Amino acid sequence: MTPGIMFVSLIFVGISFLVSYVLKSKFRTYSEIPTSSGLTGKQIAEKMLRDNNILDVQVLSVDGFLSDHYNPANKTVNLSPDVYAGANVAAAAVAAHECGHAVQHAAAYPWLGLRSRLVPAVQFSASLVQWILLGGILLINVFPQLLLAGIILFGITTLFALITLPVEFDASRRALAWLDRSQVMRPQEHDKAKNALWWAAMTYVVAALASLATLFQYILIYMGARDRR
């Protein structure tokens, strides 16, 4: 890793740490605020799915803190224990957000479909990219094509991170719209849910910007080496 890339990485590591800290703090705070409906995350998820006529998606509990996700492969909304059993603003926000992905899937939301199709390529790239980039940097003066191959692989992961942004923001938009329509929480609770989801989305924004900045650094290194030949 070159000094420039290391510097950029350290900047984004710091930003990511700050955003993650604020996010966890928000969720701890909002986890202590009960919703007026008294519904748990599991019940919120099941109600949102029913209201959107989605009857083939299961709501499951999975281990881990903020491990919540929607799996389009087996059509499951997977909620962490605190969200699954929690009857609070944070649990409601997260459960509705994950169901937002289920709604996207049912509606054939194009960005979600594109992200899902990229998963195999991203998994392949992730298993090789660091080694190829390292080799490309070490052999930059004799075999610059290796770095170019690494840039292409890293570009796939960057593209995936960028495509994730509209997917996550749209899922939150759908979640908040449903929470408002269903009246499962008061306006004050709705504002806190919106704030929690905004900070969650910022983690994806930081990751995408970090990946884009790093990709740009590698491209500059490759172009500089090519110009010297």
XYZ file of C-alpha atoms in Angstrom:
229
model
C 0.000 0.000 0.000
C 1.424 3.367 -1.021
C 1.623 6.325 1.427
C -1.143 8.121 -0.471
C -3.513 5.175 -0.323
C -2.623 4.583 3.325
C -3.396 8.236 4.133
C -6.766 8.100 2.369
C -7.561 4.814 4.095
C -6.737 6.243 7.527
C -8.985 9.259 6.910
C -11.937 7.072 6.001
C -11.234 4.644 8.833
C -11.535 7.607 11.200
C -14.749 8.818 9.569
C -16.172 5.301 9.565
C -15.335 4.875 13.256
C -17.067 8.166 14.080
C -20.201 7.319 12.085
C -20.315 3.823 13.602
C -19.971 5.278 17.095
C -22.811 7.750 16.530
C -24.974 5.029 14.961
C -24.531 2.676 17.907
C -25.175 5.528 20.316
C -28.397 6.455 18.489
C -29.619 2.878 18.503
C -28.861 2.460 22.197
C -30.807 5.653 22.929
C -33.754 4.798 20.699
C -33.833 1.250 22.051
C -34.918 2.750 25.364
C -37.905 4.570 23.816
C -40.956 2.263 23.584
C -43.315 2.604 20.638
C -46.888 3.627 21.340
C -48.178 0.518 19.547
C -46.196 -1.849 21.762
C -45.371 -4.033 18.752
C -42.069 -5.905 18.682
C -39.726 -5.831 15.707
C -41.015 -9.244 14.660
C -44.617 -8.015 14.778
C -43.723 -4.804 12.944
C -42.054 -6.827 10.191
C -44.930 -9.254 9.848
C -47.474 -6.435 9.716
C -45.525 -4.502 7.070
C -45.204 -7.624 4.949
C -48.947 -8.339 5.240
C -49.841 -4.734 4.436
C -47.787 -5.038 1.255
C -49.411 -8.384 0.343
C -46.129 -10.249 0.802
C -47.043 -13.640 2.232
C -44.053 -15.790 1.230
C -41.367 -14.089 3.372
C -40.423 -15.415 6.813
C -39.271 -13.272 9.734
C -36.430 -14.959 11.618
C -34.145 -14.178 14.553
C -30.365 -14.313 13.960
C -27.427 -13.826 16.303
C -25.366 -10.631 16.419
C -25.719 -6.899 17.086
C -27.104 -4.973 14.091
C -26.835 -8.170 12.037
C -30.239 -7.496 10.510
C -30.645 -8.172 6.791
C -33.025 -9.374 4.106
C -31.999 -12.477 2.162
C -33.594 -12.493 -1.308
C -32.304 -16.021 -1.995
C -34.555 -17.678 0.593
C -36.952 -14.761 1.167
C -36.264 -14.202 4.848
C -36.169 -11.050 6.954
C -33.441 -11.771 9.497
C -33.534 -9.685 12.680
C -31.005 -9.534 15.497
C -32.372 -10.618 18.920
C -32.729 -7.055 20.234
C -34.687 -6.031 17.141
C -36.725 -9.234 16.890
C -38.020 -9.024 20.479
C -37.703 -5.281 21.045
C -40.791 -3.056 21.240
C -39.012 0.240 20.779
C -38.250 2.891 18.170
C -34.909 1.383 17.111
C -36.370 -2.089 16.649
C -39.315 -0.740 14.674
C -37.047 1.298 12.388
C -34.699 -1.599 11.645
C -37.474 -4.159 11.156
C -39.348 -1.862 8.768
C -36.146 -1.085 6.856
C -35.374 -4.758 6.279
C -38.947 -5.304 5.147
C -38.360 -2.398 2.781
C -35.898 -4.687 0.979
C -38.542 -7.413 0.835
C -40.937 -4.908 -0.742
C -38.217 -3.965 -3.238
C -37.785 -7.634 -4.115
C -41.503 -8.163 -4.600
C -41.724 -5.028 -6.761
C -38.651 -6.048 -8.834
C -36.811 -2.882 -7.825
C -34.067 -2.689 -10.495
C -31.209 -1.537 -8.242
C -31.791 -4.449 -5.862
C -31.827 -6.870 -8.779
C -28.590 -5.422 -10.137
C -26.913 -5.658 -6.725
C -28.004 -9.279 -6.339
C -26.597 -10.173 -9.767
C -23.259 -8.620 -8.814
C -22.855 -10.698 -5.638
C -21.001 -13.651 -7.283
C -18.599 -11.265 -9.046
C -17.982 -9.344 -5.806
C -17.311 -12.564 -3.886
C -14.804 -13.655 -6.546
C -13.152 -10.233 -6.590
C -12.904 -10.021 -2.799
C -10.999 -13.319 -2.647
C -8.255 -12.090 -5.012
C -8.172 -8.310 -5.210
C -5.832 -7.525 -2.294
C -3.167 -9.972 -3.484
C -3.374 -8.795 -7.089
C -3.187 -5.143 -6.079
C -0.191 -5.859 -3.856
C 1.544 -7.710 -6.658
C 0.613 -4.949 -9.075
C 2.213 -2.296 -6.856
C 5.400 -4.354 -6.365
C 5.716 -5.110 -10.095
C 4.418 -1.779 -11.361
C 7.527 -1.013 -13.416
C 7.816 -4.409 -15.103
C 4.246 -5.716 -15.256
C 1.738 -2.823 -14.941
C -1.001 -4.994 -16.446
C -1.237 -6.829 -13.123
C -2.179 -3.599 -11.375
C -4.736 -2.929 -14.113
C -6.297 -6.336 -13.401
C -6.429 -5.417 -9.704
C -8.062 -2.091 -10.542
C -10.754 -3.875 -12.549
C -11.450 -6.261 -9.657
C -11.485 -3.414 -7.144
C -13.779 -1.486 -9.501
C -16.339 -4.295 -9.191
C -16.421 -3.940 -5.403
C -16.636 -0.157 -5.742
C -19.519 -0.459 -8.179
C -21.269 -2.770 -5.718
C -20.799 -0.217 -2.915
C -22.227 2.567 -5.095
C -25.226 0.491 -6.218
C -25.912 -0.315 -2.559
C -26.626 3.368 -1.843
C -29.933 3.735 -3.767
C -30.979 0.285 -2.484
C -30.487 1.283 1.161
C -31.971 4.782 0.850
C -35.013 3.456 -1.002
C -35.578 0.729 1.622
C -35.541 3.386 4.346
C -37.912 5.570 2.330
C -40.366 2.694 1.969
C -40.028 1.847 5.665
C -40.673 5.383 6.854
C -43.618 5.834 4.483
C -45.207 2.639 5.810
C -44.529 3.561 9.452
C -46.312 6.842 8.795
C -49.281 5.241 6.995
C -49.731 2.419 9.476
C -49.641 4.759 12.468
C -47.770 2.213 14.578
C -45.826 5.078 16.141
C -46.391 8.701 17.083
C -44.880 11.571 15.018
C -42.105 12.074 17.593
C -41.213 8.401 17.389
C -41.296 8.560 13.592
C -38.745 11.405 13.615
C -36.399 9.352 15.806
C -36.804 6.326 13.518
C -35.935 8.537 10.545
C -32.835 9.804 12.332
C -31.709 6.262 13.192
C -32.084 5.106 9.586
C -30.245 8.184 8.315
C -27.197 7.343 10.423
C -27.399 3.726 9.308
C -27.370 4.900 5.686
C -24.294 7.050 6.372
C -22.243 3.911 7.031
C -22.907 2.857 3.435
C -22.110 6.343 2.139
C -18.740 6.390 3.918
C -17.893 2.887 2.659
C -18.750 3.853 -0.923
C -16.727 7.074 -0.800
C -13.751 5.266 0.737
C -13.855 2.627 -1.991
C -14.171 5.283 -4.711
C -11.265 7.342 -3.326
C -9.040 4.261 -3.060
C -9.912 3.183 -6.600
C -8.982 6.664 -7.859
C -5.602 6.415 -6.094
C -4.828 3.077 -7.770
C -5.829 4.484 -11.159
C -3.442 7.426 -10.685
C -0.596 5.046 -9.822
C -1.298 2.957 -12.923
C -1.513 6.002 -15.200
C 1.730 7.392 -13.770
C 3.531 4.111 -14.431
C 2.144 3.927 -17.953
C 3.295 7.474 -18.717
C 6.849 6.632 -17.578
C 7.153 3.707 -19.968
